GROMACS .gro file of C-alpha atoms in nm:
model
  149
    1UNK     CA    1  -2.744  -2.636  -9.181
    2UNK     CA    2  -2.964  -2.849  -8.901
    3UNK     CA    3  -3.124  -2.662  -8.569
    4UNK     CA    4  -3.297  -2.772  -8.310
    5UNK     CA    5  -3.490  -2.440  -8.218
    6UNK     CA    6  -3.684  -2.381  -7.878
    7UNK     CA    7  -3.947  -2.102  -7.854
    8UNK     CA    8  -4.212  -2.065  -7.547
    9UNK     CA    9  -4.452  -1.826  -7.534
   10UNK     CA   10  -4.436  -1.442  -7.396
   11UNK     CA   11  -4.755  -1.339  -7.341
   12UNK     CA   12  -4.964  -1.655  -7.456
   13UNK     CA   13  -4.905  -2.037  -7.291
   14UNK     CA   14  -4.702  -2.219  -7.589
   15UNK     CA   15  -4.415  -2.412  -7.650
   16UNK     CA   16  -4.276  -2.537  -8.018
   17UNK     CA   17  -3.970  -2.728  -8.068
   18UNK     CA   18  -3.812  -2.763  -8.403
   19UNK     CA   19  -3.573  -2.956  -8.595
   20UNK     CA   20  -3.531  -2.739  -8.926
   21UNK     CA   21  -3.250  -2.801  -9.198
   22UNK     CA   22  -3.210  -2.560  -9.488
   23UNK     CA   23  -3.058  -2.730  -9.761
   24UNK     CA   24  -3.053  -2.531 -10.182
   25UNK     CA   25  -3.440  -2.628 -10.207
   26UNK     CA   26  -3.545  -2.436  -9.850
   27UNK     CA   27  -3.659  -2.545  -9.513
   28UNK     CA   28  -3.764  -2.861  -9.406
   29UNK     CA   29  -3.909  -2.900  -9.027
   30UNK     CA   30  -4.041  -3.124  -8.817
   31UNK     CA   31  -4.188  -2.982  -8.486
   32UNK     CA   32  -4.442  -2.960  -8.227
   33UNK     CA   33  -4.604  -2.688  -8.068
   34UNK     CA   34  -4.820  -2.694  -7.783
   35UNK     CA   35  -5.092  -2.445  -7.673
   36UNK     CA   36  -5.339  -2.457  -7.398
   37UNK     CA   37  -5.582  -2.654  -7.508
   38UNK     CA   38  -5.396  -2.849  -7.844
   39UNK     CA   39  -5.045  -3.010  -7.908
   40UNK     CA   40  -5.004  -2.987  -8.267
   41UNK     CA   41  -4.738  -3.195  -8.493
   42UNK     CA   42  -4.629  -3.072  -8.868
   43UNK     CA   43  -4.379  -3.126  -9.101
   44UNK     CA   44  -4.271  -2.906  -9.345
   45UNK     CA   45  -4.130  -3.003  -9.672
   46UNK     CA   46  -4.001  -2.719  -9.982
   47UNK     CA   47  -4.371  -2.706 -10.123
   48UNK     CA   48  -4.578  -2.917  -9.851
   49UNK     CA   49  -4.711  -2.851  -9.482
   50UNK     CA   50  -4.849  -3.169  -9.346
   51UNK     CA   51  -5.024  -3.091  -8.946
   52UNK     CA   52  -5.257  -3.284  -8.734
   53UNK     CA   53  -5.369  -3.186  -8.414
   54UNK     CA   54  -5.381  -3.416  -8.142
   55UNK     CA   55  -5.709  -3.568  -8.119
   56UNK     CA   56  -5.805  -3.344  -8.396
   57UNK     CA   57  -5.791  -3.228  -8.766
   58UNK     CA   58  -5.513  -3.310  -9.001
   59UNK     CA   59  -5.446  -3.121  -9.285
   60UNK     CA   60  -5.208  -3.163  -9.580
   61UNK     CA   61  -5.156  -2.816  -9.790
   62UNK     CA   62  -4.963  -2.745 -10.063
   63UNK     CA   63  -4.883  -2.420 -10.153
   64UNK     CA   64  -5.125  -2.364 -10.458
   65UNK     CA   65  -4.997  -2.016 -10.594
   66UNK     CA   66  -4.901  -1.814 -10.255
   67UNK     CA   67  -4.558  -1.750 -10.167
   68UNK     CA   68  -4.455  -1.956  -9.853
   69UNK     CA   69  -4.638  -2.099  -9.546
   70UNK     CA   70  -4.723  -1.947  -9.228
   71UNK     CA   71  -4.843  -2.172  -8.948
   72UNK     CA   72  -5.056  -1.999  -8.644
   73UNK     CA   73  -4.879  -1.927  -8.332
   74UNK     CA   74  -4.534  -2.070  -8.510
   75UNK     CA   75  -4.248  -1.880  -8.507
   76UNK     CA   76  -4.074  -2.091  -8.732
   77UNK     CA   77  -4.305  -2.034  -9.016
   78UNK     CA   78  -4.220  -1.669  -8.967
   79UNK     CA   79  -3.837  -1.740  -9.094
   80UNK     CA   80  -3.929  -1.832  -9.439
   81UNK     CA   81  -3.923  -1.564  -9.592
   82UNK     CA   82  -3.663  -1.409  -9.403
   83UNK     CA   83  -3.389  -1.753  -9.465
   84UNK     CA   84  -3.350  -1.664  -9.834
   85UNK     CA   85  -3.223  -1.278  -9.709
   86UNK     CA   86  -3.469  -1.000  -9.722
   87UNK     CA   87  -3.309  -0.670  -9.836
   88UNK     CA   88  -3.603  -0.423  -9.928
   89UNK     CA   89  -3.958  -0.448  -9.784
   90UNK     CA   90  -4.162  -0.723  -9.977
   91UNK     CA   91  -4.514  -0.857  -9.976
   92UNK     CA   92  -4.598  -1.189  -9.992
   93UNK     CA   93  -4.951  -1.416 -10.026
   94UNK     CA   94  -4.921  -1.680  -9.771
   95UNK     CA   95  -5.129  -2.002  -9.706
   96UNK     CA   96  -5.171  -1.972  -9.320
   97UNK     CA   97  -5.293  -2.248  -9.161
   98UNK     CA   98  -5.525  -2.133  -8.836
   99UNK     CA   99  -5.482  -2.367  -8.505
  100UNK     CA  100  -5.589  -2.517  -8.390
  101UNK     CA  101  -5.878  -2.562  -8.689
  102UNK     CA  102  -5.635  -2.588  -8.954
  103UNK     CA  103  -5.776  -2.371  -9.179
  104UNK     CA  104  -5.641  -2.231  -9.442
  105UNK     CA  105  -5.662  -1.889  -9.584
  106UNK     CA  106  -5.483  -1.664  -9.790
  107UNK     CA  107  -5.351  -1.346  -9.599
  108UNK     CA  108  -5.085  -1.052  -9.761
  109UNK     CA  109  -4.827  -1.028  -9.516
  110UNK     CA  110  -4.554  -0.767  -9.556
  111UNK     CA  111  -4.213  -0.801  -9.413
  112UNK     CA  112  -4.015  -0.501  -9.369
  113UNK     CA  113  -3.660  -0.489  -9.221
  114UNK     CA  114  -3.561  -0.252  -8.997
  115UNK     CA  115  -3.151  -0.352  -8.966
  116UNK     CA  116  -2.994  -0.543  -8.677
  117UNK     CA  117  -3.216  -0.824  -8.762
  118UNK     CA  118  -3.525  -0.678  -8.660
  119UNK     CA  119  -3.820  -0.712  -8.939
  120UNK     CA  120  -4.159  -0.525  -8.890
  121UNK     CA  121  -4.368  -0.768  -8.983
  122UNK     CA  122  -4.768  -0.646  -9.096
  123UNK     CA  123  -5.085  -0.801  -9.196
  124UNK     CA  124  -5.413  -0.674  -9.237
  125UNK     CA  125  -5.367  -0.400  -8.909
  126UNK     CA  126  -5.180  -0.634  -8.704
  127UNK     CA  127  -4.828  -0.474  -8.711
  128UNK     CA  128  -4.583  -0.719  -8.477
  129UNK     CA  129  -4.164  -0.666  -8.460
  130UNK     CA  130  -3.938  -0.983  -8.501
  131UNK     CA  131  -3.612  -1.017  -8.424
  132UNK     CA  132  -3.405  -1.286  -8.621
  133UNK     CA  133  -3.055  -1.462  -8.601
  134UNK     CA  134  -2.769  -1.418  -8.827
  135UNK     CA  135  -2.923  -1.764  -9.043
  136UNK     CA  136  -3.249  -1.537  -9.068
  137UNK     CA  137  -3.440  -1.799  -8.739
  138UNK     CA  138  -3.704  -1.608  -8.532
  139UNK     CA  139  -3.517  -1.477  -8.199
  140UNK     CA  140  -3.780  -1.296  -8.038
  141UNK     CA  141  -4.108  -1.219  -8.196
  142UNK     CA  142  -4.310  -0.940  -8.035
  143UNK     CA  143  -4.617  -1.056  -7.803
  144UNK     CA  144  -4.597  -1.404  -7.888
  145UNK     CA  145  -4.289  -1.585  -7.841
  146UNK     CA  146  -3.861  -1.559  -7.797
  147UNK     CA  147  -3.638  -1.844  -7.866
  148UNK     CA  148  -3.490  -2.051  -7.559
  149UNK     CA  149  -3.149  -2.214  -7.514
   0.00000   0.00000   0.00000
C-alpha cells in the first residue's frame, strides 16, 4: 500500500507531506515537514531514520534496541506502532529524534486504544488523543496536527 499523506498543524505552524508504503518488512517514508523556523527532510527505512535539517544537522539513527521511531512534531512517526494493529495497551522504548536539533533520546511511550480508532497516546505526563484511519495513518492528533485532503 503507497500514500501520499498531508498533515498541517492545529495549534502550532507546520506542514509535513509524506509518501509512505507499507510493504511485509514495515514503513518506508520519505517526507518533509516544515515548522517556523526549519524545513526538515527524512527518510525512513524498516530499521533506519536518515533527517537533515535545512541548513542544519543531519542525523542518521538506527534503532539500537528501542522499539520503533518517533520523529518530533511528525505525525507519521506516530503510526508505527499503530500499522502492525494494536489490540491491548502496550509500551514501547522509542528513539525520538528532537527538531529541529536532532537529538536523540530514549522516551517510554504508551499507546492505548480507546475503539473507533482513537489511541490515547502517553509519555512521561504528556497524555495527547490520536485518531487513526482504517490502515492505522494518523487522522487527527490532538493539539498538534489533522490530516488534509
Amino acid at each position: 500500500m503507497r500514500r501520499t499523506l498531508v498533515w498541517r498543524g492545529t495549534d502550532l505552524p507546520l506542514m509535513e507531506i509524506a509518501e509512505a508504503e507499507v510493504t511485509a518488512d514495515g514503513l518506508s517514508a520519505r517526507g518533509t515537514q516544515i515548522g517556523v523556523a526549519y524545513e526538515l527532510h527524512y527518510d525512513l527505512v524498516p530499521g533506519r531514520l536518515r533527517a537533515e535539517v535545512h541548513g542544519g544537522p543531519r542525523a542518521d539513527i538506527g534503532l539500537d534496541g528501542t522499539d520503533f521511531f518517533d520523529l518530533g512534531y511528525s505525525p507519521l512517526f506516530n503510526s508505527l506502532p499503530v500499522l502492525g494493529g494494536l489490540e491491548t495497551a502496550t509500551d514501547f522504548v522509542m528513539a525520538f529524534v528532537a527538531v529541529p536539533s536532532l537529538e536523540v533520546s530514549r522516551p517510554a511511550q504508551r499507546y492505548e486504544p480507546l475503539g473507533d480508532g482513537v489511541v490515547r497516546f502517553s509519555s512521561g505526563s504528556f497524555v495527547a488523543e490520536i485518531e487513526f484511519d482504517a490502515d492505522g495513518f494518523v487522522t487527527r492528533y490532538e493539539g498538534l496536527a489533522e490530516r488534509v485532503g
